[in-house]
PDB file of C-alpha atoms in Angstrom:
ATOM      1  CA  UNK A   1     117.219 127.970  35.237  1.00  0.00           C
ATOM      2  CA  UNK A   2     118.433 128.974  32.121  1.00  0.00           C
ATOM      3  CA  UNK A   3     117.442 125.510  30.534  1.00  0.00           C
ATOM      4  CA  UNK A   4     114.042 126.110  31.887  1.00  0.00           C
ATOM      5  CA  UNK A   5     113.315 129.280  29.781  1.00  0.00           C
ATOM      6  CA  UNK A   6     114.700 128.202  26.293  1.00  0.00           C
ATOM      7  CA  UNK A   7     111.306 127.194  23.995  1.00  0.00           C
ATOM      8  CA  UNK A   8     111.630 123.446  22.588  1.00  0.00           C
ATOM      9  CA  UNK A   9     112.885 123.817  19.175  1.00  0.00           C
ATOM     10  CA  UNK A  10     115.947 125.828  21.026  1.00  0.00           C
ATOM     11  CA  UNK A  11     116.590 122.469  22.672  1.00  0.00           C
ATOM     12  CA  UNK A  12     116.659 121.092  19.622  1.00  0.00           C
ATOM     13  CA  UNK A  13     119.329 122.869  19.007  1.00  0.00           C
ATOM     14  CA  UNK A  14     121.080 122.149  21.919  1.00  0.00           C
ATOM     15  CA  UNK A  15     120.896 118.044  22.044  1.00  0.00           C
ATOM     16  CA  UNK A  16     123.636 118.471  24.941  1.00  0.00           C
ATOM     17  CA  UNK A  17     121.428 120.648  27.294  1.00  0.00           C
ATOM     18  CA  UNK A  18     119.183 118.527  26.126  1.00  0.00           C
ATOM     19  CA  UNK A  19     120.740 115.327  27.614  1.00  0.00           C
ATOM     20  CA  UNK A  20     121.997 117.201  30.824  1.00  0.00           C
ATOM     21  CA  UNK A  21     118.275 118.364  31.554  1.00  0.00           C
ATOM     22  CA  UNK A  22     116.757 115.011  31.052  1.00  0.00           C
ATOM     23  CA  UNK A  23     119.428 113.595  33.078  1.00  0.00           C
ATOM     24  CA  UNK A  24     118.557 116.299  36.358  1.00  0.00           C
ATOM     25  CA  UNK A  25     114.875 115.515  36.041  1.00  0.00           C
ATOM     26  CA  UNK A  26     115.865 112.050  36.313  1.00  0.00           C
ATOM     27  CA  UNK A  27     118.407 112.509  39.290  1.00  0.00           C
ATOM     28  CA  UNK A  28     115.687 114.978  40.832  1.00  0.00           C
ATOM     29  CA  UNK A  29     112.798 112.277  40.354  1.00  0.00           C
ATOM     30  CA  UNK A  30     114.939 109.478  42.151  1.00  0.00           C
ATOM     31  CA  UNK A  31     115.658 111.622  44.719  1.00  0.00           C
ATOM     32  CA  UNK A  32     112.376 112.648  45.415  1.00  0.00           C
ATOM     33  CA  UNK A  33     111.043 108.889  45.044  1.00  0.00           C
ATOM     34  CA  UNK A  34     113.968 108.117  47.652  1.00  0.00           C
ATOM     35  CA  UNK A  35     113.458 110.434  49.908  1.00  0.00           C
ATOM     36  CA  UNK A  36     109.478 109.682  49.826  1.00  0.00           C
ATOM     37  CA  UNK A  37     110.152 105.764  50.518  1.00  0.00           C
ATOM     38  CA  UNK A  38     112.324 106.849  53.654  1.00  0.00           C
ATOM     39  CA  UNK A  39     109.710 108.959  54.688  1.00  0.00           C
ATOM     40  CA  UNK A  40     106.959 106.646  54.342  1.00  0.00           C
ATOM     41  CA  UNK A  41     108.855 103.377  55.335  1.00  0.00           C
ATOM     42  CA  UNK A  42     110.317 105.373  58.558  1.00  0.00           C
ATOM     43  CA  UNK A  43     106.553 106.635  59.614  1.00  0.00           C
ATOM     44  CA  UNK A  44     105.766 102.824  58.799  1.00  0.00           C
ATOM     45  CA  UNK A  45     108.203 101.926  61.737  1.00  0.00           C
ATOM     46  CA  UNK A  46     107.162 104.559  64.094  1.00  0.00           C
ATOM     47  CA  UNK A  47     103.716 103.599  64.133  1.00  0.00           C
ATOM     48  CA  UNK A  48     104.973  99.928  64.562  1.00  0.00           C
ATOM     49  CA  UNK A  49     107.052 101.173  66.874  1.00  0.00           C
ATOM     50  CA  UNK A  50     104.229 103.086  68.514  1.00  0.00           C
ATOM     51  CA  UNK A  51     102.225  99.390  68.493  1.00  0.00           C
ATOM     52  CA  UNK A  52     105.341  97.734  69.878  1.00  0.00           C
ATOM     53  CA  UNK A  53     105.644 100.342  73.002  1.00  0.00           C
ATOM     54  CA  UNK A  54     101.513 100.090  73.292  1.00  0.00           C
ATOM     55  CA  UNK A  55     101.767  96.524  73.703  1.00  0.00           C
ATOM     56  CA  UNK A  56     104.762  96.356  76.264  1.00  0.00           C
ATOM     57  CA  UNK A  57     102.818  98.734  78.341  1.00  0.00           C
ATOM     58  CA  UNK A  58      99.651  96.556  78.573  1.00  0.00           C
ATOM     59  CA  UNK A  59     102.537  93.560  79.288  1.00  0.00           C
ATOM     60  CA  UNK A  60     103.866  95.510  82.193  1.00  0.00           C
ATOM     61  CA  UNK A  61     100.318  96.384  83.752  1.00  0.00           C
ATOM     62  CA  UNK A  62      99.198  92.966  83.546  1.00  0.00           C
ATOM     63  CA  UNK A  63     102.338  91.659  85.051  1.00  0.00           C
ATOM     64  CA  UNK A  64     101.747  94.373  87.844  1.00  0.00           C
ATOM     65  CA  UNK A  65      98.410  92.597  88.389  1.00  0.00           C
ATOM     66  CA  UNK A  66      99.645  89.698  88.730  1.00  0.00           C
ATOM     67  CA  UNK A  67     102.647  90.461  91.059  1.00  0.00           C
ATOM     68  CA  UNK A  68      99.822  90.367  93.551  1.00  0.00           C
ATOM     69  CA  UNK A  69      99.153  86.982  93.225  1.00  0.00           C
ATOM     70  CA  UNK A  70     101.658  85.525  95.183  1.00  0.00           C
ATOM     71  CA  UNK A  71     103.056  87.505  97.742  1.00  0.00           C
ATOM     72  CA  UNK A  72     106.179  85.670  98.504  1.00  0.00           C
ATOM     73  CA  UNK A  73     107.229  86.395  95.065  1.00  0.00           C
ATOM     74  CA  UNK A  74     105.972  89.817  94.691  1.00  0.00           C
ATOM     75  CA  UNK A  75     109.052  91.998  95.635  1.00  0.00           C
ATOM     76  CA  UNK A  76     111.391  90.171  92.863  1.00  0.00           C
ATOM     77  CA  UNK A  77     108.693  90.667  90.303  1.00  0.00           C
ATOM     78  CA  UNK A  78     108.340  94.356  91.089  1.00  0.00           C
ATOM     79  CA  UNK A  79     112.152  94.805  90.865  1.00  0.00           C
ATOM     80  CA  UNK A  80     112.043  93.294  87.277  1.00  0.00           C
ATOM     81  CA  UNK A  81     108.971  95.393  86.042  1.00  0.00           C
ATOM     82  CA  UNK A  82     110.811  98.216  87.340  1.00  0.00           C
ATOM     83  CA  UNK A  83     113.816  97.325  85.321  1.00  0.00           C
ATOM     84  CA  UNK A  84     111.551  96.901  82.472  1.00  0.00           C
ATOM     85  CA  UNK A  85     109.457 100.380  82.655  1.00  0.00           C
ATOM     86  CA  UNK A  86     112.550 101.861  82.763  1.00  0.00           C
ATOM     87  CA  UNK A  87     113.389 100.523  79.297  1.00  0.00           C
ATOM     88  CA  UNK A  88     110.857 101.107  78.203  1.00  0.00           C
ATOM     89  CA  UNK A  89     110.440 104.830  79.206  1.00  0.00           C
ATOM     90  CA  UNK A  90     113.879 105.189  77.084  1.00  0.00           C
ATOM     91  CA  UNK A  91     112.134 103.713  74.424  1.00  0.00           C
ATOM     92  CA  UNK A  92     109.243 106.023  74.579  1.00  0.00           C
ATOM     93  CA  UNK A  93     110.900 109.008  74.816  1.00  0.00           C
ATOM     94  CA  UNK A  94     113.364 108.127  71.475  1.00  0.00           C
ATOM     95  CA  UNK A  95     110.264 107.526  69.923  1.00  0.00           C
ATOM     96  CA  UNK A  96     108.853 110.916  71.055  1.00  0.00           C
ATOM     97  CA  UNK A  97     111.632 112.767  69.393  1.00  0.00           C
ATOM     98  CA  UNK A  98     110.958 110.843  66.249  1.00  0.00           C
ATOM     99  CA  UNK A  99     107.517 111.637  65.535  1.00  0.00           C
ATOM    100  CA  UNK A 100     108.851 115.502  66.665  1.00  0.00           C
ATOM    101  CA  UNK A 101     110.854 115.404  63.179  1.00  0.00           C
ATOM    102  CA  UNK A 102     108.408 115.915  60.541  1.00  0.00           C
ATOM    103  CA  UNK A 103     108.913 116.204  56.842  1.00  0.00           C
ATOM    104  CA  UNK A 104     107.302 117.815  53.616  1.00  0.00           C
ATOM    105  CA  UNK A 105     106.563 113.695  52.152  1.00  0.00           C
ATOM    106  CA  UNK A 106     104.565 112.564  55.674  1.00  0.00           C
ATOM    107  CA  UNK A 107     102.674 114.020  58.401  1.00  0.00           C
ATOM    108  CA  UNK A 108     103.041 112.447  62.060  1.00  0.00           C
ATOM    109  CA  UNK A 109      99.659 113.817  63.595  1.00  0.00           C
ATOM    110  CA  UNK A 110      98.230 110.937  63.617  1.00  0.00           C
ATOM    111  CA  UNK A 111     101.051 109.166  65.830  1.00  0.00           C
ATOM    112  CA  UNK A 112     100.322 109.211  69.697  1.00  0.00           C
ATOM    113  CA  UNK A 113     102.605 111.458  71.047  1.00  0.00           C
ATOM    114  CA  UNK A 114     101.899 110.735  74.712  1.00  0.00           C
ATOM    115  CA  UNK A 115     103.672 107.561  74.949  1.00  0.00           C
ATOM    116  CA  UNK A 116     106.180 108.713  77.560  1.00  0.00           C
ATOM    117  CA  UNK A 117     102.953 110.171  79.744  1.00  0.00           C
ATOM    118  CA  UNK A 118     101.855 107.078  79.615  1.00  0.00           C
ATOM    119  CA  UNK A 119     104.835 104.737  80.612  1.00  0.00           C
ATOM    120  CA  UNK A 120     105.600 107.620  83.301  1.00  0.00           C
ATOM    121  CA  UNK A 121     102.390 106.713  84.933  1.00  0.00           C
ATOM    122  CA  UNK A 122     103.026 103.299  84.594  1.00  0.00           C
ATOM    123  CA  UNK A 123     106.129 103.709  86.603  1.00  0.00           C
ATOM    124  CA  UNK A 124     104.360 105.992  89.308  1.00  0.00           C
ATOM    125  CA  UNK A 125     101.478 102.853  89.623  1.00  0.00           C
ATOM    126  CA  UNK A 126     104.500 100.546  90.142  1.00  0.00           C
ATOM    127  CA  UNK A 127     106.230 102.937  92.692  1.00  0.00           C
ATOM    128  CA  UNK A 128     102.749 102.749  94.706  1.00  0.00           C
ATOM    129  CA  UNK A 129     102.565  99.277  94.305  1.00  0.00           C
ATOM    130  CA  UNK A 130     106.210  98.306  95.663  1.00  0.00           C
ATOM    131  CA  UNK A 131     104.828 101.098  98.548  1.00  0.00           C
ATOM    132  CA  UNK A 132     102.304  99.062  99.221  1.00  0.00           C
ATOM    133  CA  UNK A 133     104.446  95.995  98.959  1.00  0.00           C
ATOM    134  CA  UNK A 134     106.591  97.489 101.513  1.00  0.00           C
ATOM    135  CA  UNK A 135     104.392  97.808 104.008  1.00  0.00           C
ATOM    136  CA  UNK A 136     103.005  94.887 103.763  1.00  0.00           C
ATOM    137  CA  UNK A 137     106.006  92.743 104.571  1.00  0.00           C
ATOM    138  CA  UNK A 138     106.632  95.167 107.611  1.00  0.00           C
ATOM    139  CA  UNK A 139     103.001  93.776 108.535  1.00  0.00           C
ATOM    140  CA  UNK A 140     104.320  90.674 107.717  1.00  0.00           C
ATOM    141  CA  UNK A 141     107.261  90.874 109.819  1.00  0.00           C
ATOM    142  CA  UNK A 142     105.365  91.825 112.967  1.00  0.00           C
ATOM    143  CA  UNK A 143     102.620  89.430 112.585  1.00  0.00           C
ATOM    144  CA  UNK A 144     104.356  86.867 114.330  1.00  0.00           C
ATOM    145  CA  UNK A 145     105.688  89.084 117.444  1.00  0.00           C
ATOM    146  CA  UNK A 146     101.793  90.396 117.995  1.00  0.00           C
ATOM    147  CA  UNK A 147     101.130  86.464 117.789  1.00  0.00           C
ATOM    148  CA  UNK A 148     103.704  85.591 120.158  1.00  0.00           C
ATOM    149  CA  UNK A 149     102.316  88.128 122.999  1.00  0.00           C
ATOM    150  CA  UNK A 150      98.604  86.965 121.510  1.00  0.00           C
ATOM    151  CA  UNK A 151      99.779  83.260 122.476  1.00  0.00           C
ATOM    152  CA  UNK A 152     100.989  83.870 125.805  1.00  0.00           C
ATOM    153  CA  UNK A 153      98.121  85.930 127.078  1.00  0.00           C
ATOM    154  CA  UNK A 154      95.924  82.588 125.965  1.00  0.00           C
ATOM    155  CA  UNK A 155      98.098  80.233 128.016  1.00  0.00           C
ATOM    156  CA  UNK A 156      97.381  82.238 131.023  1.00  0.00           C
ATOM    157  CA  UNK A 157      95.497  80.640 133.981  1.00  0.00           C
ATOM    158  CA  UNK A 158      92.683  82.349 134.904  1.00  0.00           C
ATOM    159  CA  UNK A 159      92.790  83.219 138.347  1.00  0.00           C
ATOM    160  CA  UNK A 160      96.008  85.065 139.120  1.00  0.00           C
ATOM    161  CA  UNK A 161      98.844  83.645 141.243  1.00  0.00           C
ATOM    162  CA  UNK A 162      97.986  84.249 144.462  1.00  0.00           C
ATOM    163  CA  UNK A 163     101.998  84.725 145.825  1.00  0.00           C
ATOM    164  CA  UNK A 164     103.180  88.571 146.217  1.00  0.00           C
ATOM    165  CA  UNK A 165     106.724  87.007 144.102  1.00  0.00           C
ATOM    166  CA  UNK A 166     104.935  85.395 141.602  1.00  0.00           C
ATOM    167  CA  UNK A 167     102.360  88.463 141.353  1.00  0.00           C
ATOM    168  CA  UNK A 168     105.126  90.908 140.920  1.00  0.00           C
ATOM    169  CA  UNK A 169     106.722  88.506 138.557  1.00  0.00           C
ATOM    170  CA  UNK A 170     103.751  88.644 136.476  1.00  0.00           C
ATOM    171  CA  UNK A 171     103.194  92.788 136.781  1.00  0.00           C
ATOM    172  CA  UNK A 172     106.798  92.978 135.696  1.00  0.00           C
ATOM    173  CA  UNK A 173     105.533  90.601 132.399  1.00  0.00           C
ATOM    174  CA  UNK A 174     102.443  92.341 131.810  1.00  0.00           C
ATOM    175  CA  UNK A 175     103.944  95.297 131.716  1.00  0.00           C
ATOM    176  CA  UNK A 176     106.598  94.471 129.649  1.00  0.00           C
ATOM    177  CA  UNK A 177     104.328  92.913 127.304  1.00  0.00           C
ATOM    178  CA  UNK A 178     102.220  96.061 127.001  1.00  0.00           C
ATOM    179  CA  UNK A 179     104.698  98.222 126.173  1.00  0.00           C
ATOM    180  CA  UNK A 180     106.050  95.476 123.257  1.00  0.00           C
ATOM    181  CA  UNK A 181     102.124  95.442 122.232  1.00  0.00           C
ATOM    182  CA  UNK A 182     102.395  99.871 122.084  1.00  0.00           C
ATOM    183  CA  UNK A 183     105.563  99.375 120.506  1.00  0.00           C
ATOM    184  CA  UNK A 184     104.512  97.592 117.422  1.00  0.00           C
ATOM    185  CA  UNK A 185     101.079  99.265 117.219  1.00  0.00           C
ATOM    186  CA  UNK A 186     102.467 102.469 116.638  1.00  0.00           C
ATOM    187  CA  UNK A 187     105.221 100.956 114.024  1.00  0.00           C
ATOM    188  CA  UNK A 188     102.137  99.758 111.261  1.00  0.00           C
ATOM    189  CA  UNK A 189     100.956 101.935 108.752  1.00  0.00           C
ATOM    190  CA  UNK A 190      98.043 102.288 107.128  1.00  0.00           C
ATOM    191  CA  UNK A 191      98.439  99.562 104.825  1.00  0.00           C
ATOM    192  CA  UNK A 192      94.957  97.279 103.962  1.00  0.00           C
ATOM    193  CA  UNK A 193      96.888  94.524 105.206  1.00  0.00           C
ATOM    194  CA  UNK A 194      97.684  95.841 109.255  1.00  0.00           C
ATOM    195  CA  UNK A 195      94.277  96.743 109.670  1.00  0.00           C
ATOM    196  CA  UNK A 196      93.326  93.344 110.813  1.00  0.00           C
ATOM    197  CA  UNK A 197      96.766  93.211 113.093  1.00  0.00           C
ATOM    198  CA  UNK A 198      95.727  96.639 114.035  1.00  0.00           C
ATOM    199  CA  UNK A 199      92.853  95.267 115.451  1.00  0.00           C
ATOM    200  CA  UNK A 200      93.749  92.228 116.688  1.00  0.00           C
ATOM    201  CA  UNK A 201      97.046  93.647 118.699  1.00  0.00           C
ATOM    202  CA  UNK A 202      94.658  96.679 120.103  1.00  0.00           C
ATOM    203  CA  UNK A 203      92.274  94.037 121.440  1.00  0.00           C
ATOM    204  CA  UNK A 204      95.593  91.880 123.576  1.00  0.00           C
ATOM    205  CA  UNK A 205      96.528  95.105 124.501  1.00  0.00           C
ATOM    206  CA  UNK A 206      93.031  96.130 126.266  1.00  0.00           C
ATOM    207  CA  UNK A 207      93.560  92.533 127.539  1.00  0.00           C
ATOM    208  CA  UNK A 208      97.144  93.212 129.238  1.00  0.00           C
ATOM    209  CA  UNK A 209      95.428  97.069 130.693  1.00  0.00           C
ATOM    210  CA  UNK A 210      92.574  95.107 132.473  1.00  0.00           C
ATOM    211  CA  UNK A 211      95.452  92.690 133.839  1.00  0.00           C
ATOM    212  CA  UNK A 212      97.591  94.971 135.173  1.00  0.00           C
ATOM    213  CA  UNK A 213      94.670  96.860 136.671  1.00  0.00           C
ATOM    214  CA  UNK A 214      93.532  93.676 138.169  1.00  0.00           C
ATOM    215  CA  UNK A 215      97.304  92.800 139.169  1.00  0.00           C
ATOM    216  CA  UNK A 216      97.659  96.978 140.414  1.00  0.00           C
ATOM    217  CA  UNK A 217      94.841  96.182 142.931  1.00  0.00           C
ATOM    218  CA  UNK A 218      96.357  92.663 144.141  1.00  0.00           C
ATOM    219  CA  UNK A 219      99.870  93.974 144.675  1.00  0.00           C
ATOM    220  CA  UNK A 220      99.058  97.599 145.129  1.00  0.00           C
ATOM    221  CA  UNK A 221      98.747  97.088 148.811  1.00  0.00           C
ATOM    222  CA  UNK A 222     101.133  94.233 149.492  1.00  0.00           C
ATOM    223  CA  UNK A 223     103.837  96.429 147.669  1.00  0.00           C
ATOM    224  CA  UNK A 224     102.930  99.520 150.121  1.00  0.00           C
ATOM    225  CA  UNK A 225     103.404  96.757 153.024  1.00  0.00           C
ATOM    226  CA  UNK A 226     106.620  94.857 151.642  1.00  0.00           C
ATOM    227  CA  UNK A 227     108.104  98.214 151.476  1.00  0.00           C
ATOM    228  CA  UNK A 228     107.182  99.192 154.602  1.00  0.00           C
ATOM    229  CA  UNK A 229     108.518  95.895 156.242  1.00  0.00           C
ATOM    230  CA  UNK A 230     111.933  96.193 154.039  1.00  0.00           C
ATOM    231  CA  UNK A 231     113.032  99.844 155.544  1.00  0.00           C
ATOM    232  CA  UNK A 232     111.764  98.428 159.077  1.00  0.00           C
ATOM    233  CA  UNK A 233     113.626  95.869 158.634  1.00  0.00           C
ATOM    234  CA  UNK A 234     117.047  97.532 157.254  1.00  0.00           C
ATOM    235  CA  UNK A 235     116.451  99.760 160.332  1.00  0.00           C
ATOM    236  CA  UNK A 236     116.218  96.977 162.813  1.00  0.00           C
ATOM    237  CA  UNK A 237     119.113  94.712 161.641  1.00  0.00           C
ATOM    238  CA  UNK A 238     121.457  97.717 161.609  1.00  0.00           C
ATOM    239  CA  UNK A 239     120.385  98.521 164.711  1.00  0.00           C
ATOM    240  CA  UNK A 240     121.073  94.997 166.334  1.00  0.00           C
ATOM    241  CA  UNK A 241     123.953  94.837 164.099  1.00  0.00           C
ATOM    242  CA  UNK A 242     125.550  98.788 166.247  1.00  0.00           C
ATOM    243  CA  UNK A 243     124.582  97.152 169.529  1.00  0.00           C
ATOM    244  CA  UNK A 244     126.386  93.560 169.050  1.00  0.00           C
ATOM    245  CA  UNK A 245     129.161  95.768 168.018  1.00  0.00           C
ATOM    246  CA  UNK A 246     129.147  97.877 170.905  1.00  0.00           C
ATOM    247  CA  UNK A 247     128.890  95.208 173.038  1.00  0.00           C
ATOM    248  CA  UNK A 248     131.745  93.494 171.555  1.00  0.00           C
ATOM    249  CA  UNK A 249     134.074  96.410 172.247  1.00  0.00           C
ATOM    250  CA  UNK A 250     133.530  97.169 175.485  1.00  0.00           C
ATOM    251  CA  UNK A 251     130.943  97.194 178.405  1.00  0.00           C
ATOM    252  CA  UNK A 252     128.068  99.012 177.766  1.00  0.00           C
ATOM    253  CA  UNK A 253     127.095 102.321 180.063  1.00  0.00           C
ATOM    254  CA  UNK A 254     123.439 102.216 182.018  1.00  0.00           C
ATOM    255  CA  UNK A 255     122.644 105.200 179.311  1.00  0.00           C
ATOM    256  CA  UNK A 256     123.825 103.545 176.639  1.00  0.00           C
ATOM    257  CA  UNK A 257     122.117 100.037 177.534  1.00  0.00           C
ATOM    258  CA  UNK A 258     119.014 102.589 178.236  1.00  0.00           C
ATOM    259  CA  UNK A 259     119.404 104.525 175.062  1.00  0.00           C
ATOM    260  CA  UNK A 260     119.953 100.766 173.053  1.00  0.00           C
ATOM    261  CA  UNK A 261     116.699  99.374 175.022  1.00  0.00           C
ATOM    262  CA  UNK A 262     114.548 102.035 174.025  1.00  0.00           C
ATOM    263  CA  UNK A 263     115.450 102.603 170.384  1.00  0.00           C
ATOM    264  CA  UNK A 264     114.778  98.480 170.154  1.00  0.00           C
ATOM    265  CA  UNK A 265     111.061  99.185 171.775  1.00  0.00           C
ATOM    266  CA  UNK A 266     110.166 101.957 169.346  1.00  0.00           C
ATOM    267  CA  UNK A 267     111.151  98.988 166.792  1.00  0.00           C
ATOM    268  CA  UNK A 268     109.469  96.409 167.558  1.00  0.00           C
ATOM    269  CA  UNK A 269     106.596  98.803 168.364  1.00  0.00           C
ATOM    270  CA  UNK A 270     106.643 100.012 164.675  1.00  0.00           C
ATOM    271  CA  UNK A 271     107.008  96.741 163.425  1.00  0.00           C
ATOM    272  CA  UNK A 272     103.828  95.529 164.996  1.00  0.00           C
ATOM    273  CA  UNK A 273     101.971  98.261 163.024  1.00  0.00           C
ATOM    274  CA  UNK A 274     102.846  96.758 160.006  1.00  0.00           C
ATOM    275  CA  UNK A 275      99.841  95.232 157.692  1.00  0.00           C
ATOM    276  CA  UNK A 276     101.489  91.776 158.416  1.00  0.00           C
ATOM    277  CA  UNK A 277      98.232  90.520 156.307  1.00  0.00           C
ATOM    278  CA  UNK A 278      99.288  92.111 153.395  1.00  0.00           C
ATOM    279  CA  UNK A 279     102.714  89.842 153.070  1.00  0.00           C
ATOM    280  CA  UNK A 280     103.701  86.550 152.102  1.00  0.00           C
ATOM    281  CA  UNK A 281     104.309  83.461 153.581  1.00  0.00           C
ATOM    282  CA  UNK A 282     108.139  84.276 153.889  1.00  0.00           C
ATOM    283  CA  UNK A 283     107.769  88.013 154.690  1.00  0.00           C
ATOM    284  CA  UNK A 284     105.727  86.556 157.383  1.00  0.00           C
ATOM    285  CA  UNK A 285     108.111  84.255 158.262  1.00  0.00           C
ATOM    286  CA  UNK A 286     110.776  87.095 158.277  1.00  0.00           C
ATOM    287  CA  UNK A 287     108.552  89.190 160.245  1.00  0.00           C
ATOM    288  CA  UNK A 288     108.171  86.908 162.988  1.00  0.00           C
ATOM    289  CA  UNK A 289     111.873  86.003 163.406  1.00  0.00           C
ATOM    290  CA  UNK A 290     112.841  89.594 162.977  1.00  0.00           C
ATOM    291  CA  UNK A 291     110.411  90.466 166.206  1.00  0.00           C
ATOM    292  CA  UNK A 292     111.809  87.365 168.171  1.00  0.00           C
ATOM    293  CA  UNK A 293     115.249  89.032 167.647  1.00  0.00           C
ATOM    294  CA  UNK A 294     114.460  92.409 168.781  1.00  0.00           C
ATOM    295  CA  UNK A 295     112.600  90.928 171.927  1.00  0.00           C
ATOM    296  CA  UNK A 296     115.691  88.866 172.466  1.00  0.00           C
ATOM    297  CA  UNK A 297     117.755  91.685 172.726  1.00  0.00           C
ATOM    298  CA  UNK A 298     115.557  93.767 174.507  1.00  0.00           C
ATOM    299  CA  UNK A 299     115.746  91.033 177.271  1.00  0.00           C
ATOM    300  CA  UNK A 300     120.053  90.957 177.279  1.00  0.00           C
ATOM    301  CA  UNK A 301     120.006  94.655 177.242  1.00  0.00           C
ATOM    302  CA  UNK A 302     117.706  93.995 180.395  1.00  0.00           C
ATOM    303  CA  UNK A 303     119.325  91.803 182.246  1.00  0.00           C
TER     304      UNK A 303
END
């Protein structure tokens, strides 16, 4: 400072200050002229920077394009975009800081300084897309169980079986069937790719309903009767089953015998009401034996 007010011809005077001052203008000038280089050469590699991280995100959103392409291979390729974003999104924000840090030889405001906005959405577009991804090979997965039920209601003969075993056999299926078919309806989602299934599965299932209804009115009845038969049955054969025993032990009494012949009548009376129609062959067959039995024993109890 003091250098700085002293007129020429004192410097003159002074060819030591003279030196020293020409020697700090010199330091001050390199300085400045390094200083300015850093500044200039380190904008130069943030806007190259800024190109490099531009270009890597138009890389990434292609290759999120064409992760689509080929679904078998689309859940690796997701994983290693999303590895990538994530680099980059490091990358972005370092690079956001940079560009913060100004200085009196360069201005940064004409860098982007949304960089990390933009890889952020990236990421959320590839979050969606492995979403969607997901869902898809759950549709994927169940494709083949819907097609399995699909297949099996197409092998089915037309008329149904016209047996009460083979009938219930069949109800028992159909039933199972529908609740697989309600089962994996309500597991899709709302993904593009289950809307066909959708369909398709709620169509077999309206298919299965109108079976059982048609099966519901076959065996409805029969059911009502086999059941019928079964308890008469149970009722009869234990009651056969008291008087052999009794008869076994000891002689029976004339009130007994009476009380025995009776309670065999009202049997075979109720048995006879039966809808003998609405059985099968072999509940018929069982039917008729199980009368012949209670008539038999009617007539010992007689005699």
């Amino acid at each position: 400072m003091v250098a700085a007010r002293l007129p020429v011809e004192d410097l003159e005077k002074h060819p030591q200050l003279a030196r020293d001052i020409k020697k700090t203008c010199r330091i001050r000038r390199k300085t400045w002229l390094r200083r300015s280089r850093r500044a200039f050469q380190s904008k130069k590699n943030l806007r190259q920077g800024q190109e490099s991280i531009n270009s890597k995100i138009a890389l990434l959103k292609n290759a999120l394009v064409e992760s689509q392409v080929d679904p078998a291979q689309t859940s690796a390729a997701l994983e290693l975009i999303t590895d990538e974003a994530k680099k980059l999104r490091d990358e972005a924000e370092e690079h956001k800081i940079n560009v913060a840090q100004t200085n009196a030889f360069v201005t940064h405001d004409d860098l982007d300084g949304s960089l990390v906005e933009q890889v952020a959405e990236l990421q959320n577009d590839i979050q969606e897309k492995k979403r969607l991804q997901a869902e898809t090979e759950k549709v994927l997965e169940l494709a083949p169980k819907v097609e399995l039920i699909s297949q099996s209601l197409q092998s089915m003969p037309s008329q149904l079986p016209t047996t009460l075993d083979e009938q219930q056999t069949l109800l028992e299926d159909m039933e199972i069937k529908k609740q697989n078919l309600q089962n994996l309806i309500s597991s899709m989602n709302d993904a593009p790719a289950a809307e066909e299934l959708k369909q398709k599965s709620e169509w077999d299932l309206s298919r299965i309903k109108d079976l059982l209804q048609q099966l519901g009115s076959a065996v409805g009845d029969k059911l009502a009767a086999l059941a019928a038969f079964n308890a008469a049955r149970r009722e009869a054969e234990e009651k056969l089953l008291t008087i052999t025993a009794d008869a076994t032990d000891k002689p029976l009494t004339a009130e007994q015998a009476q009380a025995d012949e009776n309670a065999i009548a009202a049997l075979e009376e109720h048995i006879k009401t039966l809808s003998v129609e609405e059985l099968d062959e072999n509940e018929r067959r069982e039917y008729a034996d199980l009368l012949a039995r209670l008539q038999n024993a009617s007539q010992v109890l007689e005699n």
